[in-house]
Short mmCIF file of the C-alpha atoms (twelve columns), coordinates in Angstrom:
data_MODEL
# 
_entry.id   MODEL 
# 
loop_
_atom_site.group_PDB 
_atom_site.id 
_atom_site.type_symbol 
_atom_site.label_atom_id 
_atom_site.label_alt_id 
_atom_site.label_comp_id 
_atom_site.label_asym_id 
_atom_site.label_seq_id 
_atom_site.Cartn_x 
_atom_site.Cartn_y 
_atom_site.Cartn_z 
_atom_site.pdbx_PDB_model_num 
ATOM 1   C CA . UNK A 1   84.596  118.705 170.488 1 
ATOM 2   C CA . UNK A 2   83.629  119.026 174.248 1 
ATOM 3   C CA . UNK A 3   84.493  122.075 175.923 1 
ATOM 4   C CA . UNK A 4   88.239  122.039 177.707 1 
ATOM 5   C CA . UNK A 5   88.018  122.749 181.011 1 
ATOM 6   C CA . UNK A 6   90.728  124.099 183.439 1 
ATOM 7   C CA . UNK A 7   90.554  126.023 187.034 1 
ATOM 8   C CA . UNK A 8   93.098  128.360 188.038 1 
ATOM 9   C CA . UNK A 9   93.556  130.639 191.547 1 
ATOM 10  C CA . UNK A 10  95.139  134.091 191.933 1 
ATOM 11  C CA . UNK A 11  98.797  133.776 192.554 1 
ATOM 12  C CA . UNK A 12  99.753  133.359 196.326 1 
ATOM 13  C CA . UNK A 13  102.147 135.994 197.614 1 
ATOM 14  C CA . UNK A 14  105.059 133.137 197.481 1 
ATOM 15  C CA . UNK A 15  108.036 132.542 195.310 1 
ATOM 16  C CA . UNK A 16  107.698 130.891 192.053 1 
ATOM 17  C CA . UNK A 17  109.673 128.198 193.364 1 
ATOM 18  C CA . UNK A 18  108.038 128.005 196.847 1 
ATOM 19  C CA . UNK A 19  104.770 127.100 194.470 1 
ATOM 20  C CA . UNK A 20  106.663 124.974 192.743 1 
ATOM 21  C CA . UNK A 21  107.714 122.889 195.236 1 
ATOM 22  C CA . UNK A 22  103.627 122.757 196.749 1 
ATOM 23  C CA . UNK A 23  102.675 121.052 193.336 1 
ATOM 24  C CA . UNK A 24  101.848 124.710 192.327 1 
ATOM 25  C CA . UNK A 25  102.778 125.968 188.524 1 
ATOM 26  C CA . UNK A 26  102.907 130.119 188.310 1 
ATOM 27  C CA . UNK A 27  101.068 131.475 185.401 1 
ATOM 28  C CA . UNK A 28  100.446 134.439 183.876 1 
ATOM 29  C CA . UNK A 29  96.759  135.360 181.793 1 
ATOM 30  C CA . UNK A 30  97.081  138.633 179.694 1 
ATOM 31  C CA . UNK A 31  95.176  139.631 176.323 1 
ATOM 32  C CA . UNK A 32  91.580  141.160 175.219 1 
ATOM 33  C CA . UNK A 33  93.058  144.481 176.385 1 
ATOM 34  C CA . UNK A 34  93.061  143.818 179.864 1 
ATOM 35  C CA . UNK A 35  96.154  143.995 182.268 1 
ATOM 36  C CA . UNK A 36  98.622  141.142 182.675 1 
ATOM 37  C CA . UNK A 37  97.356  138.901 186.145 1 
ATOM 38  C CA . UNK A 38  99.437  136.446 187.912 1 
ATOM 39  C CA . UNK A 39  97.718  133.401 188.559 1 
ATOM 40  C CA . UNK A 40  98.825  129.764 189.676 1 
ATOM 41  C CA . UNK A 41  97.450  126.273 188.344 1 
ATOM 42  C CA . UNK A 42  97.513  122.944 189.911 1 
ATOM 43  C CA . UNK A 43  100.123 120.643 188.554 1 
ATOM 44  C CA . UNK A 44  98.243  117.529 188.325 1 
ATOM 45  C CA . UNK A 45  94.920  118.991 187.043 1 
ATOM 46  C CA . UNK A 46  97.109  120.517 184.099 1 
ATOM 47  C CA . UNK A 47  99.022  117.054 183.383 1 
ATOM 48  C CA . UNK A 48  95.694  116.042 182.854 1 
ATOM 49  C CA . UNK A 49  94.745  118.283 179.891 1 
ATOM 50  C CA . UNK A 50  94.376  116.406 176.614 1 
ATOM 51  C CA . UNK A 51  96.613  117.227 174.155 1 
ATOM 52  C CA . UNK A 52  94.084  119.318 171.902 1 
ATOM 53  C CA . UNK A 53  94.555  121.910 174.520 1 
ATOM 54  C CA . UNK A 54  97.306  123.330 173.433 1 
ATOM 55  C CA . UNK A 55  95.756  124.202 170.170 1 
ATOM 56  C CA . UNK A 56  91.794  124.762 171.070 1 
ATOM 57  C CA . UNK A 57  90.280  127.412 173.132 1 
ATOM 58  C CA . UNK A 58  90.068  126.348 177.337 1 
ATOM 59  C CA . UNK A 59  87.718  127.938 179.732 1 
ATOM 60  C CA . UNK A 60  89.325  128.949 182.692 1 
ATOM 61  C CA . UNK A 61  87.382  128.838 186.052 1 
ATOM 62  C CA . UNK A 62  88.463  131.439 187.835 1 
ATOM 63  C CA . UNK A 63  86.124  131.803 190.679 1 
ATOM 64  C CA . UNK A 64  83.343  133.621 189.912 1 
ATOM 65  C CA . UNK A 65  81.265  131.492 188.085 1 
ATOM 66  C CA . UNK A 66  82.362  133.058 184.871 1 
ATOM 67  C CA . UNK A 67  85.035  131.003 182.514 1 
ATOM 68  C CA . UNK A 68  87.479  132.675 180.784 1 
ATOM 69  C CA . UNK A 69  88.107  132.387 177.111 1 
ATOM 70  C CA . UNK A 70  91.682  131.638 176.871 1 
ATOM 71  C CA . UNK A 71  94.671  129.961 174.559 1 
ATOM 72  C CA . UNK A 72  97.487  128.299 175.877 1 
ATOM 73  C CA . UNK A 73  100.624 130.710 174.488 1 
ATOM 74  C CA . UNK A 74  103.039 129.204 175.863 1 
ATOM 75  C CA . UNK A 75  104.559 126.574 178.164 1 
ATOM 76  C CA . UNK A 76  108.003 126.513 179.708 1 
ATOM 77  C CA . UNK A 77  110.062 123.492 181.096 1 
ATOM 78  C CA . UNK A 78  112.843 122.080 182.695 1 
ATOM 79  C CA . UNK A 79  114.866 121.404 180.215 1 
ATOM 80  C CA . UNK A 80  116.318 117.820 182.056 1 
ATOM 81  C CA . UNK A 81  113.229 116.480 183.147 1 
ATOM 82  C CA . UNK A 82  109.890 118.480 181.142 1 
ATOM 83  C CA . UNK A 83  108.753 119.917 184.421 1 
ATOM 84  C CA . UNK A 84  106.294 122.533 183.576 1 
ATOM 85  C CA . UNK A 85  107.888 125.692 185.186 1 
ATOM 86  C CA . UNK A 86  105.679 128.619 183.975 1 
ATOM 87  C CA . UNK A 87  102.287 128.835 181.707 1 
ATOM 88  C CA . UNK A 88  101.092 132.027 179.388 1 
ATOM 89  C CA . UNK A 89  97.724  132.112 179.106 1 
ATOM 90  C CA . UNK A 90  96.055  134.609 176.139 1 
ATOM 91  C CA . UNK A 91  92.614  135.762 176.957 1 
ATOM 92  C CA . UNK A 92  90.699  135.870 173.434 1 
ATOM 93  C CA . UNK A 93  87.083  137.051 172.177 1 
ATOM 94  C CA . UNK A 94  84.786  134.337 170.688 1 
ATOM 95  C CA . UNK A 95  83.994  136.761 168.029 1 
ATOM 96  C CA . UNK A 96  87.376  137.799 167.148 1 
ATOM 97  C CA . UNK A 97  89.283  135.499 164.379 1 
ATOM 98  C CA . UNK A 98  93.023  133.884 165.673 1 
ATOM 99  C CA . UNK A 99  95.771  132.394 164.317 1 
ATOM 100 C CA . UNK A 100 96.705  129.154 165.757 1 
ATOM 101 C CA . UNK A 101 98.471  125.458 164.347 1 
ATOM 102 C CA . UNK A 102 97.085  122.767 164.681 1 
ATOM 103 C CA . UNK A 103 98.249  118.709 163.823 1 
ATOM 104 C CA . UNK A 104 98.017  117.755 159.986 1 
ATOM 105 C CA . UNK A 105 96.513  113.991 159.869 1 
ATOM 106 C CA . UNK A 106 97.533  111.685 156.471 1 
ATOM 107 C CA . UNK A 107 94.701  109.836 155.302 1 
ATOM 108 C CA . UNK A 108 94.321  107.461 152.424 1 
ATOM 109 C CA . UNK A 109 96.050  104.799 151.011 1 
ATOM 110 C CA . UNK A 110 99.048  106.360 147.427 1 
ATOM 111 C CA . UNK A 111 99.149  103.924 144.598 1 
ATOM 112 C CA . UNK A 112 102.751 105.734 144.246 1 
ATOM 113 C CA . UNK A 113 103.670 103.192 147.174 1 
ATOM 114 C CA . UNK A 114 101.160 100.417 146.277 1 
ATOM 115 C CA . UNK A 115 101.809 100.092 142.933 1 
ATOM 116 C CA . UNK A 116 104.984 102.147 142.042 1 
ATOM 117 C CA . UNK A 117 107.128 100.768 144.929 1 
ATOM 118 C CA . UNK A 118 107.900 104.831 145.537 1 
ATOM 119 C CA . UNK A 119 107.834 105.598 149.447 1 
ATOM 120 C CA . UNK A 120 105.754 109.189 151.214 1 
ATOM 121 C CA . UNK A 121 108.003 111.698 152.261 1 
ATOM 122 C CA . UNK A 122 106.301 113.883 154.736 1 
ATOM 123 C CA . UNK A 123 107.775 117.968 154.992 1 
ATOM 124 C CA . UNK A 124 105.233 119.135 157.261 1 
ATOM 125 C CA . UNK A 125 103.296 117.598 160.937 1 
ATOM 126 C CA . UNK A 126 101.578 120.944 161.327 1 
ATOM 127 C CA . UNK A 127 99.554  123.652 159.312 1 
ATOM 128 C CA . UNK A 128 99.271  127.305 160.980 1 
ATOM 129 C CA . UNK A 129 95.628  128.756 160.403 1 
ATOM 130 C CA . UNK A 130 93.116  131.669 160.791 1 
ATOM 131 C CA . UNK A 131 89.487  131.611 161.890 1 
ATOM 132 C CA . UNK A 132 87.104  132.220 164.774 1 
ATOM 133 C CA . UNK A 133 88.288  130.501 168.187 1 
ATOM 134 C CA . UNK A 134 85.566  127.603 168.035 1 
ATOM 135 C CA . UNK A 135 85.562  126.762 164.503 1 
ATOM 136 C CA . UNK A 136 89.480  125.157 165.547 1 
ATOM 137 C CA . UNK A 137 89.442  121.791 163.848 1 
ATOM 138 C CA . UNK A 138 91.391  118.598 165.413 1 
ATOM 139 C CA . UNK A 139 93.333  118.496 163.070 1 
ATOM 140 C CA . UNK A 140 93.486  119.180 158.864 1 
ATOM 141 C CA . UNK A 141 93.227  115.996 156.812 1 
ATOM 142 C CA . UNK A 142 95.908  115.213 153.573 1 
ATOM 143 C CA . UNK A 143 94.480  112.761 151.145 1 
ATOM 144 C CA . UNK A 144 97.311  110.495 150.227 1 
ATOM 145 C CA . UNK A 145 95.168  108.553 147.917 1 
ATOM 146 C CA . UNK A 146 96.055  111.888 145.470 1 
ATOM 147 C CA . UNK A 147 99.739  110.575 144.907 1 
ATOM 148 C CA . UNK A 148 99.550  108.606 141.894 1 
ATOM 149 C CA . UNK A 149 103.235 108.616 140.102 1 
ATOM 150 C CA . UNK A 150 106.464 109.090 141.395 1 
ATOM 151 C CA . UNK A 151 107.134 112.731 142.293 1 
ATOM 152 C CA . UNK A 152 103.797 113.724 142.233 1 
ATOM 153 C CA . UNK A 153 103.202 116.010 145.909 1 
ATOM 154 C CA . UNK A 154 100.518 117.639 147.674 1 
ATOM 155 C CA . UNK A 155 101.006 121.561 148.319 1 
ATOM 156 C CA . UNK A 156 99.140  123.459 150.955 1 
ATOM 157 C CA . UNK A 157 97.182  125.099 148.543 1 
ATOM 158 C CA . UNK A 158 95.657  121.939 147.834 1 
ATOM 159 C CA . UNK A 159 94.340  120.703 150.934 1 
ATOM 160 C CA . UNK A 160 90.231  120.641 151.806 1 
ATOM 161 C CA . UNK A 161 88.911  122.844 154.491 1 
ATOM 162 C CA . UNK A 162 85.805  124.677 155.529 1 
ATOM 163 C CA . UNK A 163 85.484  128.078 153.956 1 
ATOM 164 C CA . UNK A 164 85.432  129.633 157.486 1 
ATOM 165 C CA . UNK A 165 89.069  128.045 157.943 1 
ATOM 166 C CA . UNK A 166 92.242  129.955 156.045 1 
ATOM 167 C CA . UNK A 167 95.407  128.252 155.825 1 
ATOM 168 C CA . UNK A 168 98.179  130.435 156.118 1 
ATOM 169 C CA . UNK A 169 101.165 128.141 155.018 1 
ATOM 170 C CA . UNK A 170 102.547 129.390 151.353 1 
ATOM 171 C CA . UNK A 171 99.803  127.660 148.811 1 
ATOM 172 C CA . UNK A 172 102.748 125.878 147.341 1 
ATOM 173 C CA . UNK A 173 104.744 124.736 149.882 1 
ATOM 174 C CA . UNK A 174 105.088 121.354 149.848 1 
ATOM 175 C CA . UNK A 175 103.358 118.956 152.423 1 
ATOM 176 C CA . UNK A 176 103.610 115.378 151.061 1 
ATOM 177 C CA . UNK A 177 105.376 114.172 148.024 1 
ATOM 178 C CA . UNK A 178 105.663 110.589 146.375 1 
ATOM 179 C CA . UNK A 179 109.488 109.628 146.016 1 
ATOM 180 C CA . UNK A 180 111.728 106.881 144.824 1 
ATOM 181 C CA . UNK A 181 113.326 103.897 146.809 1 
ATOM 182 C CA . UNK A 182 117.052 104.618 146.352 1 
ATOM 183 C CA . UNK A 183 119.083 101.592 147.296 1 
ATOM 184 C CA . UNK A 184 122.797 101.913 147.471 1 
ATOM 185 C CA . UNK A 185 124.568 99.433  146.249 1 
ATOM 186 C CA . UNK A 186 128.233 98.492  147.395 1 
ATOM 187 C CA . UNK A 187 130.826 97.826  144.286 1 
ATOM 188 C CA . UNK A 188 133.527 95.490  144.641 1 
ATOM 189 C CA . UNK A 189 136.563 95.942  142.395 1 
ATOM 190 C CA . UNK A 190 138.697 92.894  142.130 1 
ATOM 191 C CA . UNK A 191 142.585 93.822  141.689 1 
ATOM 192 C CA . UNK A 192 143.756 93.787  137.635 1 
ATOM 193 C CA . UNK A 193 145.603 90.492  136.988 1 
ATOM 194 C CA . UNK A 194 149.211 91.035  137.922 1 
ATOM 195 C CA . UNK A 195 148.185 93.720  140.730 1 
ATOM 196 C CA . UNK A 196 148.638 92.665  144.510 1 
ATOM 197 C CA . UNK A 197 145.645 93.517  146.628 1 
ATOM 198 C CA . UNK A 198 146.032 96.266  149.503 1 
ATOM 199 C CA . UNK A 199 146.713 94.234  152.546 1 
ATOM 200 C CA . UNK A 200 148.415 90.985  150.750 1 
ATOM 201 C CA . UNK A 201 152.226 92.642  150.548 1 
ATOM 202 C CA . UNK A 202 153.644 92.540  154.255 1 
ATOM 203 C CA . UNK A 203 154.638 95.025  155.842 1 
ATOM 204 C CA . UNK A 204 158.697 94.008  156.882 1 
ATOM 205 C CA . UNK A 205 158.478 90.805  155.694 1 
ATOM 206 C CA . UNK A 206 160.959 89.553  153.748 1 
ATOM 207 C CA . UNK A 207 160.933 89.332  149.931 1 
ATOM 208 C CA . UNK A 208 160.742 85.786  147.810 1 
ATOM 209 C CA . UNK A 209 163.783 84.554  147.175 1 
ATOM 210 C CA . UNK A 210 164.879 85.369  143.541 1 
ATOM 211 C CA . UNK A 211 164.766 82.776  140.277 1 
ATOM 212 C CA . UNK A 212 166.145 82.308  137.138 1 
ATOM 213 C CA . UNK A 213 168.944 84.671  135.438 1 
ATOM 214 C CA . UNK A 214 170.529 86.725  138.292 1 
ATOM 215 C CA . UNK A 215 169.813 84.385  141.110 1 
ATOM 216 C CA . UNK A 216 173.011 83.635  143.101 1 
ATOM 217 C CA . UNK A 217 174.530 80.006  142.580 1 
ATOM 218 C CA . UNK A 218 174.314 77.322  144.919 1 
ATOM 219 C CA . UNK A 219 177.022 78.335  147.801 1 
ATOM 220 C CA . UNK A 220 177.438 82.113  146.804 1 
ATOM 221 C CA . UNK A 221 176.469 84.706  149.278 1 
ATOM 222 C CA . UNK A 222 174.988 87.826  148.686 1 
ATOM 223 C CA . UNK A 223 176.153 91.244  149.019 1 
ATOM 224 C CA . UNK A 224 175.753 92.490  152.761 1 
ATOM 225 C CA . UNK A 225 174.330 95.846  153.197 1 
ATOM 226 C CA . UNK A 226 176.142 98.560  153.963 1 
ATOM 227 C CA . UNK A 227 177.078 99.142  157.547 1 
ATOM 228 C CA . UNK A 228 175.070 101.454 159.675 1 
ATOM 229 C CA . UNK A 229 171.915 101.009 157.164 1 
ATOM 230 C CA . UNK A 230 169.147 98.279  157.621 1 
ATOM 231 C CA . UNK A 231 167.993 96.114  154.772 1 
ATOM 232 C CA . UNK A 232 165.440 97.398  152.679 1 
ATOM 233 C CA . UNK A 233 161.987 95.271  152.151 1 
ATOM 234 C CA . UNK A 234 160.494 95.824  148.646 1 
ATOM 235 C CA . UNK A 235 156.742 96.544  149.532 1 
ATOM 236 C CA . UNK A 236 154.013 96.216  146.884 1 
ATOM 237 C CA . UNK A 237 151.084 98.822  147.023 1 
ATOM 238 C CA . UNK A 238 147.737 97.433  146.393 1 
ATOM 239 C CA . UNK A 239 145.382 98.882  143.810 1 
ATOM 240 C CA . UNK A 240 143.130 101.867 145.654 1 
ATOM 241 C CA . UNK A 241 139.561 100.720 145.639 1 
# 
């Protein structure tokens, strides 16, 4: 991978927010036993950095025609718009093994999904590691092509790197795992025979007029309710589905 490249200035004696304003981000470049220094960075130029950079070693021009070994630590923003409001920059020797995480890429094509009709769950994006700053890979590769059956999963422990690279992830946590389709299916129950649905019985309406034995006689009238109390409306409560 070609070198990443980034140039930096000693901090002006202005406010971080005076920088800020100018297109300016404060930064801060500490490590390899050397004192903290404040330092400032163009906005635009570090927009610009790929997106390895956060993970790979950059050399900072600083000047004097010597670059500066360093590691992007960490990166604070704006929390309503991502405006980059400060940068930590750890200063690192080439000789010296780090720990850093870098992207996990899936590869291959799992005749769990092919053939089984299972689907890839994915637990982890991102694999921490050890090793010397410019043996930092891209990325680490995960051979799907290993998930055969349903259930079957990849661990950490299993993955293929370079003997110079350690993984530091527990051997057997889980990165990828082959899993079954699970398609939820809606029952309808119908209402037993005899049983009113929920819904059907209204609510105040009157009942059906009666038939057969105990049905008043042509001309009769019916009892009227007794004063100060309201008819009642037998209701029929549907079967709970």
């Amino acid at each position: 991978m070609e070198k990443i490249k980034l140039s930096i200035k000693e901090r002006e004696s202005k406010t971080p927010n005076q920088l800020r304003r100018e297109a300016q981000i404060p930064a801060t470049m500490y490590g390899a036993g050397e004192a903290s220094k404040s330092v400032q960075i163009d906005e635009r130029e570090f927009s610009r950095l790929p997106a390895a950079a956060f993970s790979h070693v950059i050399d900072l021009d600083v000047g004097n025609g010597k670059p500066v070994s360093v590691l992007i630590r960490n990166v604070q923003r704006q929390s309503t718009t991502s405006k980059v409001l400060n940068v930590e920059f750890y200063k690192i020797r080439l000789d010296q093994e780090i720990t850093v995480t870098v992207p996990l890429k899936f590869v291959g094509v799992a005749e769990a999904v092919t053939i089984k009709g299972g689907q890839i769950t994915h637990a982890h994006d991102e694999v921490e590691i050890e090793c010397l700053p410019n043996d930092i890979p891209d990325f680490i590769e995960v051979d799907l092509s290993k998930l055969k059956e349903i259930d079957d999963a990849i661990h950490f422990g299993e993955l293929n790197v370079p003997a110079k690279i350690k993984i530091l992830n527990p051997s057997d946590d889980v990165v990828a795992k082959a899993t079954e389709i699970r398609e939820i299916i809606e029952e309808v129950v119908a209402p037993a025979e005899g049983e009113v649905a929920e819904g059907e019985a209204e609510a105040g309406g009157a009942s059906p007029a009666p038939t057969g034995a105990g049905a008043p006689a042509a001309g009769e009238q019916t009892a009227a309710p007794a004063k100060g109390k309201e008819p009642s409306t037998p209701t029929t409560k549907g079967k709970e589905k």
